[in-house]
Every structure is written in structure tokens, then in C-alpha cells.
Amino acid sequence: MGDREVVIRVDEAHRPSRVRWDVLVCEAAPDWVGTSITFDLQPVGAGTELRFQHHGLNPGLECFEMCRAGWTRHLASLVDSVDRGAGSPNAPAESFAALARRAQPA
């Protein structure tokens, strides 16, 4: 989030299946304070499924649309990083849709 202060605490970690972050400070998106972010990994066939959730981020928050677009971009970039060896977390907004389509299961 640029040079804005963000403090996130890892409150749960079960290697290799789950991590939960709790947001304590977020200057760029104050609505995030008090929310939690989980990443759950589960073996599926020969691969791994990632289940992501930002608990407390909901359509009633001012930052919701911006955050949804940002998470879409970053998670699609994570898929590219795993599948192709390089992600693009700072891709321009117009490429969100293309990144999201690549991140969807076939």
C-alpha cells in the first residue's frame, strides 16, 4: 500500500494448510482495521486449491470496490507466479479482467 503504514499480525498459522492475518493498522484503507484475512490450502488431485477470504470486507464499506479489484489483481498474480514463474501484482487496472480469467479454475 505504498508508503502508508500497515500493521498485520499473523494470528494463526498451520503449516502447510492455513494462515490468518488480523489487520491492526491500515492508513490507506482504515476500513480494514479489525478485519482478518485467511489463506487456506487444500490438496486437490495433483495440485493445491487456495481458498482466500477477507473477513469483514463487505459491500457496505467505502473501500469495498477498490479492495475487491486489488485482491482480484493480486490473487491472479499469485496464480501467474505459481504457474508461470512470474506474477504481475502491479498490472494496470484494465488487465484485471484478463488476470481474473486466468485465475479461475478450468
PDB file of C-alpha atoms in Angstrom:
ATOM      1  CA  MET A   1       0.000   0.000   0.000  1.00  0.00           C
ATOM      2  CA  GLY A   2       2.762   2.336  -0.980  1.00  0.00           C
ATOM      3  CA  ASP A   3       4.436   4.146   1.884  1.00  0.00           C
ATOM      4  CA  ARG A   4       1.320   4.107   4.103  1.00  0.00           C
ATOM      5  CA  GLU A   5       1.609   2.241   7.400  1.00  0.00           C
ATOM      6  CA  VAL A   6       0.066  -1.232   7.569  1.00  0.00           C
ATOM      7  CA  VAL A   7       0.368  -3.491  10.610  1.00  0.00           C
ATOM      8  CA  ILE A   8      -0.889  -7.039  10.205  1.00  0.00           C
ATOM      9  CA  ARG A   9      -0.397  -9.726  12.836  1.00  0.00           C
ATOM     10  CA  VAL A  10      -0.218 -13.427  11.996  1.00  0.00           C
ATOM     11  CA  ASP A  11      -2.716 -14.837  14.487  1.00  0.00           C
ATOM     12  CA  GLU A  12      -2.987 -18.361  13.152  1.00  0.00           C
ATOM     13  CA  ALA A  13      -0.577 -20.485  11.156  1.00  0.00           C
ATOM     14  CA  HIS A  14      -0.943 -24.195  10.495  1.00  0.00           C
ATOM     15  CA  ARG A  15       1.755 -25.243   8.075  1.00  0.00           C
ATOM     16  CA  PRO A  16       1.075 -26.082   5.290  1.00  0.00           C
ATOM     17  CA  SER A  17      -2.685 -25.570   5.286  1.00  0.00           C
ATOM     18  CA  ARG A  18      -3.747 -22.229   6.815  1.00  0.00           C
ATOM     19  CA  VAL A  19      -2.651 -18.744   7.751  1.00  0.00           C
ATOM     20  CA  ARG A  20      -4.793 -15.957   9.212  1.00  0.00           C
ATOM     21  CA  TRP A  21      -3.762 -12.324   9.430  1.00  0.00           C
ATOM     22  CA  ASP A  22      -5.520  -9.759  11.606  1.00  0.00           C
ATOM     23  CA  VAL A  23      -5.295  -6.133  10.470  1.00  0.00           C
ATOM     24  CA  LEU A  24      -4.310  -3.804  13.310  1.00  0.00           C
ATOM     25  CA  VAL A  25      -3.404  -0.600  11.408  1.00  0.00           C
ATOM     26  CA  CYS A  26      -4.066   0.360   7.794  1.00  0.00           C
ATOM     27  CA  GLU A  27      -3.583   4.013   6.882  1.00  0.00           C
ATOM     28  CA  ALA A  28      -4.502   3.517   3.214  1.00  0.00           C
ATOM     29  CA  ALA A  29      -7.770   1.687   3.972  1.00  0.00           C
ATOM     30  CA  PRO A  30      -8.928   2.372   7.550  1.00  0.00           C
ATOM     31  CA  ASP A  31     -11.962   0.098   6.956  1.00  0.00           C
ATOM     32  CA  TRP A  32      -9.531  -2.832   7.106  1.00  0.00           C
ATOM     33  CA  VAL A  33      -8.758  -2.328  10.810  1.00  0.00           C
ATOM     34  CA  GLY A  34     -10.413  -5.154  12.711  1.00  0.00           C
ATOM     35  CA  THR A  35     -10.745  -7.400   9.647  1.00  0.00           C
ATOM     36  CA  SER A  36      -8.919 -10.679   9.117  1.00  0.00           C
ATOM     37  CA  ILE A  37      -7.527 -12.343   6.018  1.00  0.00           C
ATOM     38  CA  THR A  38      -7.289 -16.101   5.626  1.00  0.00           C
ATOM     39  CA  PHE A  39      -5.474 -18.300   3.155  1.00  0.00           C
ATOM     40  CA  ASP A  40      -6.468 -21.970   3.288  1.00  0.00           C
ATOM     41  CA  LEU A  41      -4.614 -24.546   1.180  1.00  0.00           C
ATOM     42  CA  GLN A  42      -6.032 -27.958   0.383  1.00  0.00           C
ATOM     43  CA  PRO A  43      -4.652 -30.730  -1.835  1.00  0.00           C
ATOM     44  CA  VAL A  44      -6.828 -31.317  -4.909  1.00  0.00           C
ATOM     45  CA  GLY A  45      -5.746 -34.067  -7.277  1.00  0.00           C
ATOM     46  CA  ALA A  46      -2.151 -33.379  -8.296  1.00  0.00           C
ATOM     47  CA  GLY A  47      -2.418 -29.719  -7.282  1.00  0.00           C
ATOM     48  CA  THR A  48      -3.435 -27.410  -4.487  1.00  0.00           C
ATOM     49  CA  GLU A  49      -6.527 -25.256  -4.063  1.00  0.00           C
ATOM     50  CA  LEU A  50      -6.206 -21.859  -2.411  1.00  0.00           C
ATOM     51  CA  ARG A  51      -9.256 -20.518  -0.597  1.00  0.00           C
ATOM     52  CA  PHE A  52      -8.929 -16.847   0.238  1.00  0.00           C
ATOM     53  CA  GLN A  53     -11.264 -14.737   2.319  1.00  0.00           C
ATOM     54  CA  HIS A  54     -11.054 -11.210   3.661  1.00  0.00           C
ATOM     55  CA  HIS A  55     -13.395 -11.467   6.670  1.00  0.00           C
ATOM     56  CA  GLY A  56     -15.135  -8.197   7.456  1.00  0.00           C
ATOM     57  CA  LEU A  57     -14.631  -6.694   4.000  1.00  0.00           C
ATOM     58  CA  ASN A  58     -18.180  -6.210   2.762  1.00  0.00           C
ATOM     59  CA  PRO A  59     -20.103  -4.124   0.205  1.00  0.00           C
ATOM     60  CA  GLY A  60     -21.135  -1.646   2.906  1.00  0.00           C
ATOM     61  CA  LEU A  61     -17.560  -0.401   3.325  1.00  0.00           C
ATOM     62  CA  GLU A  62     -16.339   2.627   1.412  1.00  0.00           C
ATOM     63  CA  CYS A  63     -13.234   0.785   0.185  1.00  0.00           C
ATOM     64  CA  PHE A  64     -15.054  -2.377  -0.973  1.00  0.00           C
ATOM     65  CA  GLU A  65     -14.882  -1.993  -4.776  1.00  0.00           C
ATOM     66  CA  MET A  66     -11.278  -0.786  -4.736  1.00  0.00           C
ATOM     67  CA  CYS A  67     -10.275  -3.635  -2.418  1.00  0.00           C
ATOM     68  CA  ARG A  68     -12.107  -6.260  -4.455  1.00  0.00           C
ATOM     69  CA  ALA A  69     -10.276  -5.083  -7.577  1.00  0.00           C
ATOM     70  CA  GLY A  70      -6.960  -5.108  -5.722  1.00  0.00           C
ATOM     71  CA  TRP A  71      -7.439  -8.600  -4.323  1.00  0.00           C
ATOM     72  CA  THR A  72      -8.518  -9.825  -7.774  1.00  0.00           C
ATOM     73  CA  ARG A  73      -5.301  -8.431  -9.241  1.00  0.00           C
ATOM     74  CA  HIS A  74      -3.011  -9.762  -6.514  1.00  0.00           C
ATOM     75  CA  LEU A  75      -4.523 -13.239  -6.352  1.00  0.00           C
ATOM     76  CA  ALA A  76      -4.431 -13.597 -10.138  1.00  0.00           C
ATOM     77  CA  SER A  77      -0.804 -12.502  -9.999  1.00  0.00           C
ATOM     78  CA  LEU A  78      -0.143 -15.188  -7.387  1.00  0.00           C
ATOM     79  CA  VAL A  79      -1.571 -17.796  -9.772  1.00  0.00           C
ATOM     80  CA  ASP A  80       0.709 -16.479 -12.537  1.00  0.00           C
ATOM     81  CA  SER A  81       3.676 -16.614 -10.192  1.00  0.00           C
ATOM     82  CA  VAL A  82       2.994 -20.252  -9.293  1.00  0.00           C
ATOM     83  CA  ASP A  83       2.003 -21.425 -12.789  1.00  0.00           C
ATOM     84  CA  ARG A  84       4.377 -19.364 -14.931  1.00  0.00           C
ATOM     85  CA  GLY A  85       7.182 -18.324 -12.591  1.00  0.00           C
ATOM     86  CA  ALA A  86       6.332 -14.593 -12.677  1.00  0.00           C
ATOM     87  CA  GLY A  87       3.363 -12.592 -11.462  1.00  0.00           C
ATOM     88  CA  SER A  88       2.268  -9.035 -12.192  1.00  0.00           C
ATOM     89  CA  PRO A  89       0.852  -7.598  -8.946  1.00  0.00           C
ATOM     90  CA  ASN A  90       1.111  -4.020 -10.204  1.00  0.00           C
ATOM     91  CA  ALA A  91      -0.619  -4.611 -13.546  1.00  0.00           C
ATOM     92  CA  PRO A  92      -2.753  -1.716 -14.795  1.00  0.00           C
ATOM     93  CA  ALA A  93      -6.455  -1.774 -13.918  1.00  0.00           C
ATOM     94  CA  GLU A  94      -7.556  -2.632 -17.464  1.00  0.00           C
ATOM     95  CA  SER A  95      -5.811  -6.000 -17.182  1.00  0.00           C
ATOM     96  CA  PHE A  96      -7.755  -7.049 -14.037  1.00  0.00           C
ATOM     97  CA  ALA A  97     -10.337  -8.948 -16.066  1.00  0.00           C
ATOM     98  CA  ALA A  98      -7.717 -10.892 -18.025  1.00  0.00           C
ATOM     99  CA  LEU A  99      -5.822 -11.763 -14.841  1.00  0.00           C
ATOM    100  CA  ALA A 100      -9.012 -12.850 -13.101  1.00  0.00           C
ATOM    101  CA  ARG A 101      -9.997 -15.119 -16.007  1.00  0.00           C
ATOM    102  CA  ARG A 102      -6.605 -16.856 -15.796  1.00  0.00           C
ATOM    103  CA  ALA A 103      -7.073 -17.335 -12.033  1.00  0.00           C
ATOM    104  CA  GLN A 104     -10.424 -19.117 -12.439  1.00  0.00           C
ATOM    105  CA  PRO A 105     -10.360 -22.919 -12.380  1.00  0.00           C
ATOM    106  CA  ALA A 106     -10.857 -24.556 -15.760  1.00  0.00           C
TER     107      ALA A 106
END
